[in-house]
Amino acid sequence: MSKLPLPIDCVSCRLHRRKRRRGRKMGRRSVEALGDLLNDLAEISNSRERASKLFQWLIHPIPSKSFFKDTWEKKPVLVQRQNINYYKGLFSTAEFDRILRQENIQYGVNLDVTSYTNGKRETHNPPGRALPFTVWDFYERGCSLRMLNPQAFSSTVWNVLSILQEQFGSMAGANVYLTPPGTQGFAPHYDDIEAFVIQLEGKKHWRVYDPRCPSCYCISNFSQSEIGKPILEVVLEAGDLLYFPRGFIHQGDCLPDVHSLHLTVSSYQRNSWGDLLAKVVPAALEMAMEEDVEFRRGLPLDYLTYMGVQNSDKDDPRRVQFLSRINGLMKKLAAYAPVDAAVDQKAIDFFHDCLPPTLTAEELASSVHGAPSRWENGKAVDVGALMKSQTRIRLIRSGIARLCSDGEAVWLYYTADNSRVYHKEEPKSFEIKPEHTDATEFLIHAYPKFVTVGSLPCESAEDKVSLAGVLFEKGLIHTAEPL
């Protein structure tokens, strides 16, 4: 394999080589076990800070600030650590095998069996449950295995992604890829996500190519003759990280003497300005047609004779006038754009996508999950109202709940009861009473501070305790001290 000179996309890694000795030390400390890092993060009270620190660990030694300024959505970047234990504890082939044995893994839903041979990409999924007997036979015959939603079966992956989604403000997903030695599972292609390839075991040879269409979102496969020369060619080893933005064509193949296990963390799918405008523009047009007669005026009687593709080459002054009218209406349309309402619709989509939070021991003890209600001596005890005016409360996570309005009522959307399986259930929400709206907004903006129930801006003490009780019961708030 010929090595290409390092492109500018890898310069940041070269600049950090002088810090490698210090980086190795940090890597060993971070992964005495990944669980130790997550335990340390659990001691951080502010969930936004947790997310920031976990992301910094993911891309170390590149500073997060410079990553988002110089690299995010712009270019690939490579981190080579020479520390095979850096990501140890995140996922493994042993856990892959455990999941196959203990969980109801279905072909095509949770697992894909794939191959890419002689330029042909194939999927070999039989119907039904993926049992070890068949899955490992596919692997021995040279097929790659892709686990589509490891967060549903691995508590560690779930924990990591549920924290990272707060960093991205967008769903964080993952796939796991296990590839036999000397094989390739997928054709060269691009994806519609920001991808962080985390090498967990073995090695994999990667080639990354410039986008053919920077604005493209859909996934597309290519032949080798279509993609030209790679801008980055590298062998990832355990502990290494490769990031590339959506649209960059990529392919990975295994070296002949070792398998590869990697996990790809993905985010920012359907999270562009265009996706927001797809919600803004129809609503703006509906409002404009209701309020402005210019949008309701009829089209010219003869417009079909000079407009349309078949007339696009005509030199007709009526075309100029028609297009000028369209441009004028488009400019007026901006005044009717319900941007905040459209952002709330995007937020509802995000909340539907989100993983539920993995609660720390402290959060469990101080939330509804640790409430003292129980069955004892033949009866239910410690049941009922627990909140008092002096009880100190806050949201259990920064982004766990959001107020949205449908024009008639105010609803609180939340993620606490979401499933670990993507879109298994409908979005979770409940209506907020008018007398509770200001107090709910107050609580959201107060995070990460604890506030007393008595300080909630409700008209009566009864309303304050009632709202706190509802939010506590839903698992959206916790108390400064266990009740």
mmCIF file of N, CA and C in Angstrom, residues 191-277:
data_model
loop_
_atom_site.group_PDB
_atom_site.id
_atom_site.type_symbol
_atom_site.label_atom_id
_atom_site.label_comp_id
_atom_site.label_asym_id
_atom_site.label_seq_id
_atom_site.Cartn_x
_atom_site.Cartn_y
_atom_site.Cartn_z
ATOM 1 N N ASP A 191 -22.135 9.575 3.568
ATOM 2 C CA ASP A 191 -23.280 9.544 4.468
ATOM 3 C C ASP A 191 -23.794 10.954 4.718
ATOM 4 N N ASP A 192 -24.957 11.033 5.347
ATOM 5 C CA ASP A 192 -25.572 12.331 5.636
ATOM 6 C C ASP A 192 -25.415 12.704 7.110
ATOM 7 N N ILE A 193 -24.300 12.282 7.716
ATOM 8 C CA ILE A 193 -24.039 12.554 9.121
ATOM 9 C C ILE A 193 -22.590 13.009 9.305
ATOM 10 N N GLU A 194 -22.334 13.630 10.452
ATOM 11 C CA GLU A 194 -20.961 13.877 10.885
ATOM 12 C C GLU A 194 -20.485 12.604 11.572
ATOM 13 N N ALA A 195 -19.361 12.037 11.123
ATOM 14 C CA ALA A 195 -18.952 10.700 11.565
ATOM 15 C C ALA A 195 -17.653 10.749 12.363
ATOM 16 N N PHE A 196 -17.667 10.075 13.515
ATOM 17 C CA PHE A 196 -16.477 9.883 14.338
ATOM 18 C C PHE A 196 -16.192 8.385 14.390
ATOM 19 N N VAL A 197 -15.169 7.937 13.662
ATOM 20 C CA VAL A 197 -14.827 6.518 13.590
ATOM 21 C C VAL A 197 -13.842 6.210 14.720
ATOM 22 N N ILE A 198 -14.281 5.380 15.652
ATOM 23 C CA ILE A 198 -13.496 5.039 16.837
ATOM 24 C C ILE A 198 -12.994 3.610 16.677
ATOM 25 N N GLN A 199 -11.694 3.446 16.493
ATOM 26 C CA GLN A 199 -11.126 2.111 16.324
ATOM 27 C C GLN A 199 -10.965 1.455 17.692
ATOM 28 N N LEU A 200 -11.625 0.303 17.871
ATOM 29 C CA LEU A 200 -11.652 -0.372 19.163
ATOM 30 C C LEU A 200 -10.716 -1.568 19.237
ATOM 31 N N GLU A 201 -10.667 -2.353 18.166
ATOM 32 C CA GLU A 201 -9.814 -3.544 18.125
ATOM 33 C C GLU A 201 -9.230 -3.684 16.728
ATOM 34 N N GLY A 202 -8.040 -4.306 16.649
ATOM 35 C CA GLY A 202 -7.438 -4.596 15.358
ATOM 36 C C GLY A 202 -7.056 -3.355 14.595
ATOM 37 N N LYS A 203 -7.085 -3.477 13.260
ATOM 38 C CA LYS A 203 -6.668 -2.382 12.385
ATOM 39 C C LYS A 203 -7.607 -2.321 11.179
ATOM 40 N N LYS A 204 -7.687 -1.138 10.585
ATOM 41 C CA LYS A 204 -8.466 -0.989 9.357
ATOM 42 C C LYS A 204 -7.827 0.075 8.473
ATOM 43 N N HIS A 205 -7.752 -0.242 7.189
ATOM 44 C CA HIS A 205 -7.189 0.653 6.182
ATOM 45 C C HIS A 205 -8.320 1.529 5.638
ATOM 46 N N TRP A 206 -8.183 2.840 5.807
ATOM 47 C CA TRP A 206 -9.224 3.787 5.385
ATOM 48 C C TRP A 206 -8.715 4.683 4.268
ATOM 49 N N ARG A 207 -9.616 4.987 3.346
ATOM 50 C CA ARG A 207 -9.382 5.998 2.322
ATOM 51 C C ARG A 207 -10.564 6.962 2.318
ATOM 52 N N VAL A 208 -10.244 8.255 2.341
ATOM 53 C CA VAL A 208 -11.264 9.306 2.345
ATOM 54 C C VAL A 208 -11.049 10.180 1.109
ATOM 55 N N TYR A 209 -12.150 10.542 0.445
ATOM 56 C CA TYR A 209 -12.102 11.283 -0.823
ATOM 57 C C TYR A 209 -12.932 12.555 -0.704
ATOM 58 N N ASP A 210 -12.565 13.530 -1.511
ATOM 59 C CA ASP A 210 -13.342 14.769 -1.547
ATOM 60 C C ASP A 210 -14.794 14.494 -1.934
ATOM 61 N N PRO A 211 -15.726 15.305 -1.428
ATOM 62 C CA PRO A 211 -17.134 15.149 -1.829
ATOM 63 C C PRO A 211 -17.309 15.396 -3.323
ATOM 64 N N ARG A 212 -18.174 14.639 -3.935
ATOM 65 C CA ARG A 212 -18.548 14.919 -5.324
ATOM 66 C C ARG A 212 -19.564 16.040 -5.375
ATOM 67 N N CYS A 213 -20.404 16.102 -4.354
ATOM 68 C CA CYS A 213 -21.464 17.103 -4.291
ATOM 69 C C CYS A 213 -21.570 17.564 -2.842
ATOM 70 N N PRO A 214 -20.916 18.668 -2.453
ATOM 71 C CA PRO A 214 -20.879 19.085 -1.051
ATOM 72 C C PRO A 214 -22.246 19.293 -0.427
ATOM 73 N N SER A 215 -23.264 19.577 -1.240
ATOM 74 C CA SER A 215 -24.582 19.838 -0.672
ATOM 75 C C SER A 215 -25.431 18.586 -0.550
ATOM 76 N N CYS A 216 -24.896 17.423 -0.980
ATOM 77 C CA CYS A 216 -25.703 16.214 -0.996
ATOM 78 C C CYS A 216 -25.926 15.682 0.416
ATOM 79 N N TYR A 217 -27.070 15.059 0.594
ATOM 80 C CA TYR A 217 -27.410 14.461 1.875
ATOM 81 C C TYR A 217 -27.603 12.957 1.776
ATOM 82 N N CYS A 218 -28.101 12.479 0.652
ATOM 83 C CA CYS A 218 -28.456 11.068 0.562
ATOM 84 C C CYS A 218 -27.198 10.201 0.508
ATOM 85 N N ILE A 219 -27.361 8.944 0.912
ATOM 86 C CA ILE A 219 -26.267 7.991 0.877
ATOM 87 C C ILE A 219 -26.146 7.445 -0.535
ATOM 88 N N SER A 220 -24.915 7.360 -1.032
ATOM 89 C CA SER A 220 -24.729 6.890 -2.396
ATOM 90 C C SER A 220 -23.463 6.057 -2.468
ATOM 91 N N ASN A 221 -23.513 4.942 -3.199
ATOM 92 C CA ASN A 221 -22.356 4.089 -3.413
ATOM 93 C C ASN A 221 -21.686 4.440 -4.741
ATOM 94 N N PHE A 222 -20.369 4.207 -4.808
ATOM 95 C CA PHE A 222 -19.606 4.531 -6.003
ATOM 96 C C PHE A 222 -18.719 3.354 -6.379
ATOM 97 N N SER A 223 -18.333 3.317 -7.645
ATOM 98 C CA SER A 223 -17.301 2.379 -8.085
ATOM 99 C C SER A 223 -15.943 3.040 -7.885
ATOM 100 N N GLN A 224 -14.888 2.227 -7.885
ATOM 101 C CA GLN A 224 -13.546 2.770 -7.677
ATOM 102 C C GLN A 224 -13.177 3.782 -8.757
ATOM 103 N N SER A 225 -13.656 3.557 -9.982
ATOM 104 C CA SER A 225 -13.280 4.442 -11.089
ATOM 105 C C SER A 225 -13.914 5.820 -10.981
ATOM 106 N N GLU A 226 -14.962 5.967 -10.160
ATOM 107 C CA GLU A 226 -15.688 7.236 -10.076
ATOM 108 C C GLU A 226 -15.096 8.217 -9.066
ATOM 109 N N ILE A 227 -14.253 7.742 -8.159
ATOM 110 C CA ILE A 227 -13.940 8.568 -6.993
ATOM 111 C C ILE A 227 -12.546 9.188 -6.994
ATOM 112 N N GLY A 228 -11.679 8.785 -7.925
ATOM 113 C CA GLY A 228 -10.357 9.401 -8.006
ATOM 114 C C GLY A 228 -9.425 8.982 -6.885
ATOM 115 N N LYS A 229 -8.467 9.862 -6.572
ATOM 116 C CA LYS A 229 -7.471 9.545 -5.552
ATOM 117 C C LYS A 229 -7.936 10.036 -4.183
ATOM 118 N N PRO A 230 -7.590 9.311 -3.129
ATOM 119 C CA PRO A 230 -7.993 9.750 -1.786
ATOM 120 C C PRO A 230 -7.220 10.977 -1.337
ATOM 121 N N ILE A 231 -7.855 11.786 -0.517
ATOM 122 C CA ILE A 231 -7.159 12.914 0.105
ATOM 123 C C ILE A 231 -6.523 12.492 1.424
ATOM 124 N N LEU A 232 -6.948 11.343 1.934
ATOM 125 C CA LEU A 232 -6.393 10.809 3.176
ATOM 126 C C LEU A 232 -6.405 9.292 3.099
ATOM 127 N N GLU A 233 -5.262 8.665 3.358
ATOM 128 C CA GLU A 233 -5.158 7.212 3.378
ATOM 129 C C GLU A 233 -4.381 6.820 4.621
ATOM 130 N N VAL A 234 -4.955 5.959 5.450
ATOM 131 C CA VAL A 234 -4.346 5.669 6.739
ATOM 132 C C VAL A 234 -4.808 4.304 7.230
ATOM 133 N N VAL A 235 -3.996 3.683 8.062
ATOM 134 C CA VAL A 235 -4.396 2.478 8.788
ATOM 135 C C VAL A 235 -4.713 2.888 10.223
ATOM 136 N N LEU A 236 -5.980 2.758 10.609
ATOM 137 C CA LEU A 236 -6.367 3.045 11.984
ATOM 138 C C LEU A 236 -6.035 1.846 12.863
ATOM 139 N N GLU A 237 -5.448 2.114 14.016
ATOM 140 C CA GLU A 237 -5.187 1.098 15.020
ATOM 141 C C GLU A 237 -6.030 1.396 16.250
ATOM 142 N N ALA A 238 -6.191 0.384 17.097
ATOM 143 C CA ALA A 238 -7.002 0.563 18.298
ATOM 144 C C ALA A 238 -6.544 1.798 19.064
ATOM 145 N N GLY A 239 -7.510 2.639 19.472
ATOM 146 C CA GLY A 239 -7.203 3.881 20.162
ATOM 147 C C GLY A 239 -7.177 5.094 19.264
ATOM 148 N N ASP A 240 -7.226 4.891 17.927
ATOM 149 C CA ASP A 240 -7.208 6.004 16.970
ATOM 150 C C ASP A 240 -8.622 6.490 16.683
ATOM 151 N N LEU A 241 -8.695 7.698 16.143
ATOM 152 C CA LEU A 241 -9.974 8.325 15.789
ATOM 153 C C LEU A 241 -9.864 8.956 14.416
ATOM 154 N N LEU A 242 -10.888 8.774 13.594
ATOM 155 C CA LEU A 242 -10.986 9.441 12.298
ATOM 156 C C LEU A 242 -12.337 10.136 12.224
ATOM 157 N N TYR A 243 -12.316 11.442 11.970
ATOM 158 C CA TYR A 243 -13.551 12.211 11.778
ATOM 159 C C TYR A 243 -13.648 12.653 10.335
ATOM 160 N N PHE A 244 -14.842 12.536 9.756
ATOM 161 C CA PHE A 244 -15.086 13.168 8.461
ATOM 162 C C PHE A 244 -16.519 13.671 8.401
ATOM 163 N N PRO A 245 -16.728 14.840 7.756
ATOM 164 C CA PRO A 245 -18.062 15.436 7.663
ATOM 165 C C PRO A 245 -18.928 14.693 6.648
ATOM 166 N N ARG A 246 -20.216 14.981 6.695
ATOM 167 C CA ARG A 246 -21.143 14.390 5.731
ATOM 168 C C ARG A 246 -20.721 14.786 4.320
ATOM 169 N N GLY A 247 -20.941 13.874 3.408
ATOM 170 C CA GLY A 247 -20.611 14.143 2.010
ATOM 171 C C GLY A 247 -19.251 13.642 1.575
ATOM 172 N N PHE A 248 -18.318 13.436 2.517
ATOM 173 C CA PHE A 248 -16.995 12.939 2.145
ATOM 174 C C PHE A 248 -17.073 11.434 1.853
ATOM 175 N N ILE A 249 -16.651 11.055 0.662
ATOM 176 C CA ILE A 249 -16.674 9.638 0.275
ATOM 177 C C ILE A 249 -15.587 8.901 1.058
ATOM 178 N N HIS A 250 -15.901 7.684 1.476
ATOM 179 C CA HIS A 250 -14.942 6.922 2.279
ATOM 180 C C HIS A 250 -15.144 5.429 2.067
ATOM 181 N N GLN A 251 -14.093 4.667 2.335
ATOM 182 C CA GLN A 251 -14.176 3.214 2.327
ATOM 183 C C GLN A 251 -13.103 2.671 3.263
ATOM 184 N N GLY A 252 -13.416 1.525 3.874
ATOM 185 C CA GLY A 252 -12.478 0.893 4.793
ATOM 186 C C GLY A 252 -12.371 -0.585 4.501
ATOM 187 N N ASP A 253 -11.143 -1.100 4.505
ATOM 188 C CA ASP A 253 -10.937 -2.532 4.302
ATOM 189 C C ASP A 253 -9.951 -3.052 5.338
ATOM 190 N N CYS A 254 -10.057 -4.336 5.628
ATOM 191 C CA CYS A 254 -9.235 -4.948 6.670
ATOM 192 C C CYS A 254 -7.902 -5.426 6.114
ATOM 193 N N LEU A 255 -6.871 -5.324 6.930
ATOM 194 C CA LEU A 255 -5.580 -5.892 6.586
ATOM 195 C C LEU A 255 -5.678 -7.424 6.622
ATOM 196 N N PRO A 256 -4.793 -8.121 5.917
ATOM 197 C CA PRO A 256 -4.944 -9.577 5.781
ATOM 198 C C PRO A 256 -4.701 -10.370 7.060
ATOM 199 N N ASP A 257 -4.074 -9.752 8.062
ATOM 200 C CA ASP A 257 -3.668 -10.538 9.223
ATOM 201 C C ASP A 257 -4.419 -10.220 10.508
ATOM 202 N N VAL A 258 -5.430 -9.347 10.465
ATOM 203 C CA VAL A 258 -6.097 -8.977 11.712
ATOM 204 C C VAL A 258 -7.515 -8.495 11.424
ATOM 205 N N HIS A 259 -8.438 -8.783 12.354
ATOM 206 C CA HIS A 259 -9.817 -8.301 12.215
ATOM 207 C C HIS A 259 -9.883 -6.822 12.600
ATOM 208 N N SER A 260 -11.031 -6.214 12.383
ATOM 209 C CA SER A 260 -11.250 -4.828 12.795
ATOM 210 C C SER A 260 -12.599 -4.712 13.481
ATOM 211 N N LEU A 261 -12.602 -4.010 14.610
ATOM 212 C CA LEU A 261 -13.846 -3.626 15.278
ATOM 213 C C LEU A 261 -13.805 -2.114 15.491
ATOM 214 N N HIS A 262 -14.768 -1.425 14.909
ATOM 215 C CA HIS A 262 -14.857 0.008 15.172
ATOM 216 C C HIS A 262 -16.298 0.409 15.427
ATOM 217 N N LEU A 263 -16.442 1.506 16.147
ATOM 218 C CA LEU A 263 -17.753 2.091 16.426
ATOM 219 C C LEU A 263 -17.781 3.477 15.811
ATOM 220 N N THR A 264 -18.816 3.766 15.039
ATOM 221 C CA THR A 264 -18.986 5.087 14.448
ATOM 222 C C THR A 264 -20.053 5.844 15.217
ATOM 223 N N VAL A 265 -19.662 6.949 15.834
ATOM 224 C CA VAL A 265 -20.610 7.864 16.466
ATOM 225 C C VAL A 265 -21.050 8.874 15.408
ATOM 226 N N SER A 266 -22.347 9.066 15.284
ATOM 227 C CA SER A 266 -22.877 9.950 14.245
ATOM 228 C C SER A 266 -23.773 11.015 14.859
ATOM 229 N N SER A 267 -23.825 12.171 14.204
ATOM 230 C CA SER A 267 -24.727 13.228 14.650
ATOM 231 C C SER A 267 -24.984 14.199 13.501
ATOM 232 N N TYR A 268 -25.889 15.137 13.755
ATOM 233 C CA TYR A 268 -26.225 16.227 12.832
ATOM 234 C C TYR A 268 -26.940 15.760 11.572
ATOM 235 N N GLN A 269 -27.660 14.675 11.673
ATOM 236 C CA GLN A 269 -28.475 14.239 10.533
ATOM 237 C C GLN A 269 -29.719 15.121 10.444
ATOM 238 N N ARG A 270 -30.010 15.607 9.249
ATOM 239 C CA ARG A 270 -31.176 16.474 9.008
ATOM 240 C C ARG A 270 -31.208 17.643 10.002
ATOM 241 N N ASN A 271 -30.068 18.299 10.166
ATOM 242 C CA ASN A 271 -29.980 19.393 11.134
ATOM 243 C C ASN A 271 -29.361 20.637 10.483
ATOM 244 N N SER A 272 -29.789 20.920 9.261
ATOM 245 C CA SER A 272 -29.228 22.037 8.494
ATOM 246 C C SER A 272 -30.201 23.214 8.448
ATOM 247 N N TRP A 273 -29.705 24.334 7.943
ATOM 248 C CA TRP A 273 -30.579 25.485 7.711
ATOM 249 C C TRP A 273 -31.723 25.105 6.771
ATOM 250 N N GLY A 274 -31.396 24.294 5.769
ATOM 251 C CA GLY A 274 -32.446 23.873 4.835
ATOM 252 C C GLY A 274 -33.534 23.063 5.517
ATOM 253 N N ASP A 275 -33.137 22.210 6.480
ATOM 254 C CA ASP A 275 -34.138 21.428 7.209
ATOM 255 C C ASP A 275 -35.030 22.327 8.056
ATOM 256 N N LEU A 276 -34.444 23.382 8.634
ATOM 257 C CA LEU A 276 -35.277 24.325 9.385
ATOM 258 C C LEU A 276 -36.206 25.081 8.445
ATOM 259 N N LEU A 277 -35.673 25.538 7.308
ATOM 260 C CA LEU A 277 -36.507 26.289 6.360
ATOM 261 C C LEU A 277 -37.634 25.435 5.793
#
